[in-house]
Coordinates of C-alpha atoms in Angstrom, one line a residue:
Chain A
M1 CA -3.4 -1.9 -19.8
L2 CA -3.5 -4.9 -17.6
E3 CA -2.9 -8.1 -19.6
L4 CA -3.0 -11.6 -18.4
R5 CA -1.7 -13.9 -21.1
D6 CA -2.0 -17.7 -21.2
I7 CA -2.2 -18.0 -17.4
T8 CA -2.0 -21.5 -16.0
A9 CA -2.2 -21.5 -12.2
G10 CA -3.1 -23.6 -9.3
Y11 CA -1.9 -25.0 -6.0
E12 CA -0.6 -28.4 -7.3
R13 CA 1.4 -28.5 -10.4
R14 CA -0.4 -31.5 -11.9
R15 CA -3.9 -30.1 -11.3
P16 CA -4.0 -26.4 -12.3
V17 CA -7.3 -24.7 -11.5
V18 CA -6.8 -22.1 -14.3
S19 CA -5.3 -23.2 -17.6
G20 CA -4.4 -21.1 -20.5
V21 CA -6.6 -18.1 -19.7
S22 CA -6.1 -14.7 -21.2
L23 CA -7.8 -11.5 -20.0
T24 CA -7.2 -7.8 -20.7
V25 CA -8.4 -4.8 -18.8
A26 CA -7.9 -1.4 -20.4
P27 CA -7.0 1.6 -18.3
G28 CA -10.2 3.1 -16.9
E29 CA -12.2 0.1 -18.0
S30 CA -14.2 -2.1 -15.7
V31 CA -14.4 -5.8 -16.4
G32 CA -16.7 -8.2 -14.6
L33 CA -15.5 -11.8 -14.4
L34 CA -18.5 -14.0 -13.9
G35 CA -18.2 -17.6 -12.9
P36 CA -19.6 -20.3 -10.6
S37 CA -17.8 -21.0 -7.3
G38 CA -14.7 -23.1 -7.4
C39 CA -14.0 -22.4 -11.1
G40 CA -10.7 -20.7 -10.4
K41 CA -11.7 -17.0 -10.8
S42 CA -10.3 -16.1 -7.4
T43 CA -7.0 -17.7 -8.3
L44 CA -7.0 -15.7 -11.5
A45 CA -7.7 -12.5 -9.5
R46 CA -4.8 -13.3 -7.2
V47 CA -2.5 -13.8 -10.2
A48 CA -3.7 -10.5 -11.6
A49 CA -2.8 -8.7 -8.4
L50 CA 0.6 -10.4 -8.4
L51 CA -0.3 -12.4 -5.2
H52 CA -0.1 -15.8 -6.7
R53 CA 2.7 -17.1 -9.0
P54 CA 1.2 -18.8 -12.0
D55 CA 2.8 -22.0 -13.3
A56 CA 2.8 -20.5 -16.8
G57 CA 1.8 -17.3 -18.5
T58 CA 2.6 -13.6 -18.1
V59 CA 1.0 -10.6 -16.5
T60 CA 1.8 -7.3 -18.2
V61 CA 1.0 -4.0 -16.4
D62 CA 1.2 -0.9 -18.6
G63 CA 3.5 -2.7 -21.0
V64 CA 5.9 -4.0 -18.3
A65 CA 5.9 -7.7 -17.7
A66 CA 5.7 -8.5 -14.0
P67 CA 9.2 -9.7 -13.0
G68 CA 7.9 -11.7 -10.0
W69 CA 5.1 -12.4 -7.7
R70 CA 4.3 -11.5 -4.0
H71 CA 7.4 -10.1 -2.5
R72 CA 9.4 -10.6 -5.6
A73 CA 7.3 -8.1 -7.4
P74 CA 8.7 -4.6 -7.0
R75 CA 6.8 -2.6 -4.3
A76 CA 5.7 0.1 -6.7
L77 CA 4.1 -2.5 -9.0
R78 CA 2.5 -4.4 -6.1
T79 CA 0.9 -1.3 -4.7
S80 CA -0.5 -0.3 -8.1
F81 CA -3.2 -2.9 -7.3
G82 CA -5.8 -2.4 -4.7
V83 CA -7.3 -5.7 -3.7
V84 CA -10.5 -6.4 -1.9
F85 CA -11.2 -10.0 -0.9
Q86 CA -14.4 -11.9 -0.3
Q87 CA -14.2 -12.5 3.4
P88 CA -13.4 -9.3 5.4
R89 CA -12.9 -11.4 8.6
L90 CA -9.9 -13.3 7.0
S91 CA -8.5 -10.3 5.2
A92 CA -8.2 -8.1 8.2
D93 CA -5.4 -8.5 10.7
P94 CA -7.4 -9.2 13.9
R95 CA -5.0 -7.1 16.0
L96 CA -5.4 -3.8 14.1
R97 CA -8.0 -1.2 15.0
L98 CA -9.9 -0.2 11.9
A99 CA -8.1 3.1 11.6
D100 CA -4.7 1.3 11.7
L101 CA -6.1 -1.3 9.3
I102 CA -6.9 1.4 6.7
A103 CA -3.6 3.3 7.3
E104 CA -1.4 0.1 7.3
P105 CA -0.4 0.4 3.6
L106 CA 0.7 4.0 4.2
R107 CA 2.8 2.9 7.2
A108 CA 4.2 -0.1 5.3
T109 CA 5.4 2.2 2.5
G110 CA 7.0 4.8 4.7
R111 CA 4.2 7.4 4.5
R112 CA 3.3 7.4 8.2
A113 CA 2.8 11.2 8.2
Q114 CA -0.1 11.0 5.8
A115 CA -1.9 8.2 7.8
S116 CA -4.3 10.2 10.0
A117 CA -5.3 12.6 7.2
A118 CA -5.9 9.7 4.8
V119 CA -8.0 7.9 7.3
A120 CA -10.0 11.1 8.1
E121 CA -10.7 11.5 4.4
L122 CA -11.4 7.8 3.5
A123 CA -13.5 6.7 6.5
P124 CA -16.5 9.0 5.8
A125 CA -16.2 8.2 2.1
V126 CA -16.7 4.4 2.7
G127 CA -19.3 5.1 5.4
L128 CA -17.4 4.4 8.6
T129 CA -18.1 6.6 11.6
A130 CA -15.4 7.8 14.0
D131 CA -16.4 5.5 16.8
L132 CA -16.0 2.4 14.5
L133 CA -12.4 3.4 13.7
T134 CA -11.2 2.7 17.2
R135 CA -12.7 -0.8 17.2
R136 CA -11.0 -4.0 16.3
P137 CA -12.3 -6.3 13.6
H138 CA -14.2 -8.6 16.0
E139 CA -16.1 -5.7 17.3
V140 CA -17.7 -4.7 14.0
S141 CA -20.0 -6.4 11.5
D142 CA -18.9 -8.0 8.2
G143 CA -20.2 -5.0 6.2
Q144 CA -18.4 -2.5 8.4
L145 CA -15.2 -4.5 8.1
Q146 CA -15.5 -4.8 4.4
R147 CA -15.9 -1.0 4.2
A148 CA -12.6 -0.7 6.1
C149 CA -11.0 -3.3 3.7
L150 CA -12.1 -1.3 0.7
A151 CA -10.7 1.9 2.3
R152 CA -7.4 0.0 2.8
A153 CA -7.4 -1.0 -0.8
L154 CA -7.9 2.6 -1.9
V155 CA -5.5 4.3 0.5
L156 CA -2.5 4.1 -1.8
E157 CA -4.5 5.3 -4.8
P158 CA -3.9 2.2 -6.9
R159 CA -4.3 2.3 -10.7
W160 CA -6.0 -1.0 -10.7
L161 CA -8.7 -2.4 -8.4
I162 CA -9.2 -6.1 -8.0
C163 CA -12.5 -6.9 -6.2
D164 CA -12.7 -10.6 -5.6
E165 CA -16.4 -11.3 -4.7
M166 CA -16.2 -8.1 -2.7
T167 CA -19.9 -8.0 -1.9
A168 CA -20.7 -11.7 -1.7
M169 CA -21.1 -11.7 2.1
L170 CA -23.1 -8.4 2.2
D171 CA -26.6 -7.3 2.0
A172 CA -28.0 -5.3 -0.9
S173 CA -27.7 -1.8 0.6
T174 CA -24.1 -2.3 1.7
T175 CA -23.4 -3.8 -1.8
A176 CA -24.8 -0.7 -3.4
A177 CA -22.8 1.6 -1.1
L178 CA -19.5 -0.2 -1.7
V179 CA -20.0 -0.3 -5.5
A180 CA -20.7 3.4 -5.4
V181 CA -17.5 4.0 -3.5
V182 CA -15.5 2.1 -6.0
E183 CA -17.2 3.9 -8.9
A184 CA -16.6 7.3 -7.3
Y185 CA -12.9 6.4 -6.9
R186 CA -12.7 5.3 -10.5
A187 CA -14.4 8.5 -11.7
R188 CA -11.8 10.5 -9.8
T189 CA -8.7 8.6 -10.7
G190 CA -9.5 6.7 -13.8
A191 CA -8.4 3.4 -12.3
G192 CA -9.2 0.1 -14.1
L193 CA -11.3 -2.5 -12.3
L194 CA -11.5 -6.3 -12.4
A195 CA -14.6 -7.3 -10.5
V196 CA -14.8 -11.1 -9.9
G197 CA -18.2 -12.5 -8.9
H198 CA -21.0 -14.9 -9.4
D199 CA -23.8 -12.4 -9.4
R200 CA -24.6 -11.7 -13.0
T201 CA -27.1 -8.9 -12.4
L202 CA -24.7 -7.0 -10.2
L203 CA -21.7 -7.4 -12.5
E204 CA -23.6 -6.5 -15.7
R205 CA -24.9 -3.3 -14.0
W206 CA -21.6 -2.5 -12.5
C207 CA -19.0 -3.1 -15.2
D208 CA -18.4 -1.9 -18.8
R209 CA -18.3 -5.5 -20.0
T210 CA -18.8 -8.8 -18.3
V211 CA -16.8 -11.9 -19.2
R212 CA -18.1 -15.4 -18.5
W213 CA -15.6 -17.8 -17.1
S214 CA -16.8 -20.6 -19.5
D215 CA -16.0 -18.3 -22.5
L216 CA -12.6 -17.4 -21.0
A217 CA -11.0 -20.7 -20.3
G218 CA -8.6 -21.8 -23.0
T219 CA -9.2 -18.8 -25.2
E220 CA -6.4 -16.6 -26.5
R221 CA -8.1 -13.2 -26.5
V222 CA -11.2 -12.2 -24.7
T223 CA -11.4 -8.5 -25.5
A224 CA -14.2 -8.1 -28.0
P225 CA -13.4 -6.2 -31.2
G226 CA -13.8 -2.4 -30.8
E227 CA -13.2 -2.6 -27.1
G228 CA -10.0 -1.3 -25.7
P229 CA -8.5 1.9 -24.4
A230 CA -10.8 4.0 -26.6
A231 CA -13.9 2.4 -25.2
A232 CA -13.1 3.4 -21.7
Chain B
M1 CA -12.7 -36.1 29.0
A2 CA -10.8 -33.1 28.0
D3 CA -13.1 -32.4 25.1
S4 CA -16.2 -32.4 27.2
H5 CA -14.7 -29.6 29.3
T6 CA -14.4 -27.4 26.2
S7 CA -17.8 -28.1 24.8
T8 CA -19.6 -27.4 28.0
R9 CA -17.7 -24.3 29.0
Q10 CA -19.9 -21.9 27.3
E11 CA -23.1 -23.4 28.7
A12 CA -21.6 -23.2 32.1
T13 CA -20.6 -19.6 31.7
A14 CA -24.1 -18.6 30.6
A15 CA -25.5 -18.9 34.1
P16 CA -29.2 -19.3 34.5
G17 CA -31.0 -15.9 35.0
P18 CA -32.4 -14.8 38.3
G19 CA -35.3 -16.7 39.6
T20 CA -34.4 -20.0 38.1
A21 CA -33.4 -22.9 40.3
P22 CA -29.8 -23.8 39.6
G23 CA -29.3 -27.1 37.8
T24 CA -32.9 -27.4 36.6
G25 CA -32.6 -25.3 33.4
A26 CA -34.3 -22.1 32.6
A27 CA -37.3 -21.9 30.3
L28 CA -36.2 -19.9 27.3
A29 CA -39.6 -20.0 25.6
P30 CA -42.7 -22.2 26.0
G31 CA -41.6 -25.7 25.2
V32 CA -37.9 -24.9 25.0
T33 CA -35.8 -26.1 27.9
W34 CA -32.3 -25.2 28.6
H35 CA -30.6 -28.5 29.6
R36 CA -27.6 -28.4 31.8
R37 CA -25.2 -31.2 31.4
P38 CA -24.6 -33.1 34.6
G39 CA -21.3 -32.4 36.2
T40 CA -20.6 -29.2 34.3
G41 CA -20.6 -26.9 37.3
H42 CA -18.7 -29.2 39.5
R43 CA -15.9 -29.6 36.9
R44 CA -15.7 -25.8 36.4
R45 CA -15.4 -25.3 40.2
T46 CA -12.7 -28.0 40.3
R47 CA -10.8 -26.2 37.6
T48 CA -11.1 -22.8 39.3
V49 CA -9.9 -24.3 42.6
R50 CA -7.0 -25.9 40.8
V51 CA -6.0 -22.6 39.2
W52 CA -6.1 -20.7 42.5
V53 CA -4.2 -23.4 44.4
S54 CA -1.6 -23.5 41.6
A55 CA -1.3 -19.7 41.6
G56 CA -1.0 -19.5 45.4
L57 CA 1.7 -22.2 45.4
V58 CA 3.7 -20.5 42.6
A59 CA 3.4 -17.1 44.3
A60 CA 4.6 -18.7 47.6
V61 CA 7.6 -20.4 45.9
V62 CA 8.6 -17.2 44.1
L63 CA 8.3 -15.2 47.3
A64 CA 10.3 -17.8 49.3
V65 CA 13.2 -18.1 46.8
L66 CA 13.4 -14.3 46.6
V67 CA 13.1 -13.4 50.3
V68 CA 14.7 -16.3 52.2
P69 CA 18.2 -15.8 50.8
L70 CA 18.0 -12.2 51.9
L71 CA 17.3 -13.2 55.5
V72 CA 19.3 -16.4 55.9
P73 CA 22.6 -16.8 54.1
L74 CA 23.4 -20.3 52.9
D75 CA 26.7 -21.5 54.3
N76 CA 27.7 -24.5 52.2
Q77 CA 30.4 -25.4 54.5
S78 CA 28.3 -25.5 57.7
V79 CA 28.9 -29.1 58.1
D80 CA 28.1 -30.3 61.6
L81 CA 28.5 -34.0 61.9
A82 CA 27.2 -34.0 65.5
R83 CA 23.8 -33.0 64.1
K84 CA 23.7 -35.3 61.1
L85 CA 20.5 -37.0 60.0
Q86 CA 18.3 -35.4 62.6
A87 CA 14.6 -36.1 62.1
P88 CA 12.3 -33.1 61.5
S89 CA 12.0 -31.0 64.6
L90 CA 11.1 -27.5 65.6
S91 CA 14.6 -26.1 65.0
H92 CA 15.0 -28.1 61.8
P93 CA 11.5 -28.5 60.3
F94 CA 12.7 -30.7 57.4
G95 CA 15.5 -32.3 59.5
T96 CA 19.1 -32.3 58.6
D97 CA 21.1 -34.1 55.9
E98 CA 23.9 -36.7 56.2
V99 CA 26.4 -34.0 57.1
G100 CA 24.2 -32.0 59.5
R101 CA 23.0 -29.2 57.2
D102 CA 19.5 -27.8 57.6
L103 CA 17.3 -29.3 54.9
L104 CA 14.6 -26.6 54.7
L105 CA 17.2 -23.9 53.9
R106 CA 18.9 -26.1 51.3
C107 CA 15.6 -27.0 49.7
V108 CA 14.8 -23.3 49.3
Y109 CA 18.2 -22.6 47.8
G110 CA 18.0 -25.6 45.6
L111 CA 14.6 -24.5 44.3
R112 CA 16.1 -21.1 43.6
V113 CA 18.8 -22.7 41.4
S114 CA 16.2 -24.9 39.8
L115 CA 13.8 -22.0 39.0
L116 CA 16.7 -20.0 37.6
V117 CA 17.8 -22.8 35.4
G118 CA 14.2 -23.7 34.4
V119 CA 13.1 -20.1 33.5
V120 CA 16.3 -19.2 31.6
A121 CA 16.5 -22.5 29.8
A122 CA 12.8 -22.3 28.9
L123 CA 13.2 -18.8 27.6
V124 CA 16.3 -19.6 25.5
A125 CA 14.7 -22.8 24.2
V126 CA 11.4 -21.2 23.2
G127 CA 13.2 -18.1 21.8
L128 CA 15.3 -20.4 19.6
G129 CA 12.4 -22.5 18.6
T130 CA 10.2 -19.5 17.7
A131 CA 13.0 -18.0 15.6
V132 CA 13.7 -21.3 13.8
G133 CA 10.0 -22.1 13.3
A134 CA 9.1 -18.6 12.2
L135 CA 12.0 -18.6 9.8
A136 CA 11.1 -22.0 8.3
G137 CA 7.4 -21.1 8.0
A138 CA 8.0 -17.6 6.6
L139 CA 10.6 -18.6 4.1
G140 CA 9.0 -21.8 3.0
G141 CA 10.4 -24.0 0.2
W142 CA 14.0 -25.2 0.3
A143 CA 14.9 -23.4 3.6
D144 CA 11.8 -24.8 5.3
R145 CA 12.6 -28.4 4.3
A146 CA 16.3 -28.0 5.3
V147 CA 15.3 -26.6 8.8
M148 CA 12.7 -29.2 9.4
R149 CA 15.0 -32.1 8.5
L150 CA 17.5 -30.6 11.0
V151 CA 14.6 -30.6 13.6
D152 CA 14.0 -34.3 12.7
L153 CA 17.6 -35.1 13.1
F154 CA 17.7 -33.5 16.6
S155 CA 14.5 -35.3 17.5
S156 CA 15.8 -38.7 16.5
V157 CA 18.3 -38.6 19.4
P158 CA 16.8 -39.2 22.9
H159 CA 17.0 -35.7 24.3
L160 CA 18.2 -36.6 27.7
L161 CA 21.1 -38.4 26.1
L162 CA 21.9 -35.4 23.9
G163 CA 21.7 -33.2 27.0
I164 CA 24.2 -35.4 28.8
F165 CA 26.5 -35.1 25.8
I166 CA 26.3 -31.3 25.9
V167 CA 26.9 -31.0 29.7
A168 CA 29.8 -33.5 29.4
M169 CA 31.6 -31.1 27.1
F170 CA 31.9 -28.4 29.8
R171 CA 33.0 -28.0 33.4
P172 CA 30.0 -28.5 35.8
G173 CA 28.1 -25.3 36.4
V174 CA 24.7 -23.6 35.9
W175 CA 25.3 -22.4 32.3
P176 CA 26.2 -25.8 30.8
V177 CA 23.0 -27.1 32.3
I178 CA 21.0 -24.2 30.9
L179 CA 22.6 -24.7 27.5
S180 CA 22.0 -28.4 27.5
V181 CA 18.3 -28.1 28.4
A182 CA 17.8 -25.2 25.9
L183 CA 19.5 -26.9 23.0
T184 CA 17.5 -30.1 23.4
H185 CA 14.1 -28.4 23.9
W186 CA 13.6 -25.9 21.1
L187 CA 12.3 -28.6 18.7
S188 CA 8.6 -28.8 19.8
T189 CA 8.3 -25.0 19.8
A190 CA 9.9 -24.8 16.4
R191 CA 7.3 -27.3 15.0
I192 CA 4.4 -25.5 16.7
V193 CA 5.5 -22.1 15.5
R194 CA 6.1 -23.2 12.0
A195 CA 2.7 -24.8 11.7
E196 CA 1.1 -21.7 13.1
V197 CA 3.1 -19.4 10.7
L198 CA 2.2 -21.7 7.8
S199 CA -1.5 -21.4 8.5
L200 CA -1.3 -17.6 9.1
R201 CA 0.7 -17.1 6.0
S202 CA -1.9 -18.4 3.7
R203 CA -4.6 -16.1 5.1
P204 CA -5.9 -13.3 2.9
H205 CA -4.8 -10.6 5.4
I206 CA -1.2 -11.5 4.6
D207 CA -2.0 -11.1 0.9
A208 CA -3.5 -7.7 1.7
A209 CA -0.4 -6.7 3.5
I210 CA 1.8 -7.7 0.6
S211 CA -0.4 -5.9 -1.8
G212 CA -0.2 -2.9 0.5
G213 CA 3.5 -2.8 0.0
A214 CA 4.7 -4.4 3.2
S215 CA 8.2 -5.9 3.1
R216 CA 9.0 -9.4 4.1
W217 CA 10.3 -8.1 7.4
R218 CA 7.2 -6.1 8.1
V219 CA 4.9 -9.0 7.3
A220 CA 6.9 -11.3 9.6
V221 CA 7.2 -8.8 12.5
R222 CA 3.9 -7.1 12.3
H223 CA 1.5 -9.7 11.1
L224 CA 3.0 -13.2 11.6
L225 CA 4.9 -13.0 14.9
P226 CA 2.1 -11.4 17.0
G227 CA 0.0 -14.3 15.8
V228 CA 2.3 -16.9 17.2
L229 CA 3.3 -15.1 20.4
P230 CA 0.5 -16.6 22.6
Q231 CA 1.6 -20.1 21.5
A232 CA 5.2 -19.3 22.1
G233 CA 4.5 -17.8 25.5
L234 CA 2.5 -20.8 26.5
A235 CA 5.2 -23.1 25.3
A236 CA 7.7 -21.2 27.5
V237 CA 5.6 -21.6 30.6
L238 CA 5.0 -25.3 29.9
M239 CA 8.7 -25.7 29.4
V240 CA 9.8 -24.3 32.8
P241 CA 8.7 -27.4 34.9
H242 CA 10.1 -29.7 32.2
A243 CA 13.5 -27.8 32.3
I244 CA 13.5 -28.0 36.1
W245 CA 13.1 -31.8 35.9
H246 CA 15.9 -32.0 33.4
E247 CA 18.2 -29.9 35.7
S248 CA 17.4 -32.3 38.5
A249 CA 17.9 -35.3 36.4
L250 CA 21.3 -34.1 35.2
S251 CA 22.4 -33.2 38.7
F252 CA 21.0 -36.5 40.1
L253 CA 23.3 -38.2 37.6
G254 CA 26.2 -36.2 38.8
L255 CA 26.5 -34.3 35.5
G256 CA 24.8 -31.1 36.3
L257 CA 25.7 -28.6 39.0
P258 CA 28.9 -29.0 41.1
A259 CA 28.3 -31.3 44.1
H260 CA 28.6 -28.7 46.8
E261 CA 25.8 -26.6 45.3
A262 CA 22.3 -26.8 46.8
S263 CA 20.4 -28.4 44.0
L264 CA 17.3 -30.5 44.4
G265 CA 18.7 -33.2 42.1
I266 CA 22.0 -33.4 44.0
M267 CA 20.1 -33.5 47.3
V268 CA 17.9 -36.4 46.2
N269 CA 21.0 -38.2 44.9
A270 CA 23.0 -37.7 48.1
A271 CA 20.0 -38.9 50.2
R272 CA 19.9 -42.3 48.7
G273 CA 22.4 -43.7 51.2
S274 CA 20.5 -42.2 54.1
L275 CA 17.3 -43.7 52.9
L276 CA 18.7 -47.2 53.5
A277 CA 19.7 -46.1 57.0
G278 CA 16.0 -45.3 57.7
A279 CA 16.2 -41.5 57.2
W280 CA 13.3 -40.7 54.9
W281 CA 13.3 -36.9 55.2
P282 CA 16.4 -36.1 53.0
T283 CA 14.6 -37.8 50.1
L284 CA 11.0 -36.8 50.8
F285 CA 11.4 -33.0 51.2
P286 CA 13.6 -32.2 48.2
G287 CA 11.4 -34.5 46.2
L288 CA 8.3 -32.6 47.3
F289 CA 10.1 -29.3 46.5
L290 CA 10.7 -30.6 43.1
I291 CA 7.2 -32.0 42.4
V292 CA 4.8 -29.6 44.0
P293 CA 6.0 -26.3 42.4
T294 CA 6.5 -27.8 39.0
L295 CA 3.0 -29.3 39.2
A296 CA 1.6 -25.9 40.2
L297 CA 3.4 -24.2 37.3
A298 CA 2.1 -26.9 35.0
G299 CA -1.4 -26.4 36.4
L300 CA -1.3 -22.7 35.6
A301 CA 0.1 -23.3 32.2
G302 CA -2.7 -25.8 31.5
A303 CA -5.3 -23.3 32.5
W304 CA -3.8 -20.8 30.2
R305 CA -3.6 -23.3 27.4
E306 CA -7.3 -24.1 27.8
R307 CA -8.1 -20.4 27.5
I308 CA -6.1 -19.6 24.4
N309 CA -6.3 -22.9 22.7
P310 CA -9.4 -24.9 23.8
R311 CA -9.5 -27.3 20.9
R312 CA -5.9 -28.2 20.4
R313 CA -4.6 -29.5 23.6
S314 CA -2.6 -32.5 22.6
E315 CA -0.1 -30.6 20.5
L316 CA 1.8 -29.1 23.4
M317 CA 3.6 -31.6 25.5
L318 CA 4.7 -31.1 29.0

């Protein structure tokens, strides 16, 4: 269970972009968070992935309250989230070849030996051919780079996936391919998903339930009655 | 002027295809004309010439200071008052100084000392500045504020004055001069590196690294530092001529190297008396040896700066 409770967050203390928001994702459940641009949904996604410290509120992962954010969160807790960001250009280190980009979390967590096997397995799964893996980010398209970023998010087998406008920059066929990759991974591992976006059609087709930002703000509980672990 | 360089570079690079008269613009499609800005090609050529001349001069200087001391030893004591203040001639192309020593040889040796001081001081200064700036940027918060106030504190004292204080604490020698220049010149690098780290740190790929389990150390070394290295390297090259001028200034003031050493600053200082006696060469040649190589180095650094950082030229000072 991933629970965000009364989250108030922002970049200036006096002007929070998210105030008093609560959201729950059950294990194995997929939740779509629908909202217009600039409403604060990306900030909430960053809070959920323990990447942004909220001014108030708690994040509870499987019954354990997150003790800190960013580097202050224990590594095991941080890596239980796979995060895919909106802009692949900005979320890829420009110096890393795609193969290294995908394997970077394994190297960072001391599992260097598994790197090449993991890349060999994940790259075809996300639709990257071998010749792309030796290129650097500026030598591939946005779609190809986002495939690599998705592979990077999956390489540590996270229990939660946070997709922040993952497909906003992409064409329809790439969108379909990436969503299929996420769903295949979830079917295999039972991971929960928080998909943030503005495309209502996509989120309603993709997710078990879709929450609108306007319904979310300031509410105590969002989970509809009858929904929860059993529904997943 | 500088900005027009940048904005026109791409157009200049995209040379007109074969069969089009240069300078008239190639027709891309009916009704579409490719306009060439006047002066673009000329400016580009000027820049290329400048880079090659600078590179040639720097290569010649490096070769000279490495090879000449192997062939001709410098005898500091070879005072020959019978040959004092001889005008440039075939046997002494730069003439002799006020105690009869060959000026060409002393210029080469002086440049060697200056280059050594300049390069070492620049490396130490930029290394220090990069470490401090990266630390401030990466840690943020309280540590960042404390470090940057320290930088402000150092900046509030005129740096030549601070440098004089530092050399005055030691016996004259090469290392106090290096220390003095290094300790007064890490500030700008620290500011540049901190700004760069701050902007890199907020990028999503750092978020991705943290989420991927990277430690603080790994984020700093693998993702932040490589991003600031081009800036730091450029700052180091730009710092070399500046450090050389400082060494000369300190030596000129009598605070730098010991008076018997062949240093360009000492030579210019010693030549002041001779200048009044009508001997221009003991001032001119060391002065040229100071100015020409440092300008050549600065020219190369400027070209590099335009390559890696076309839009932000004013931040890095010479």
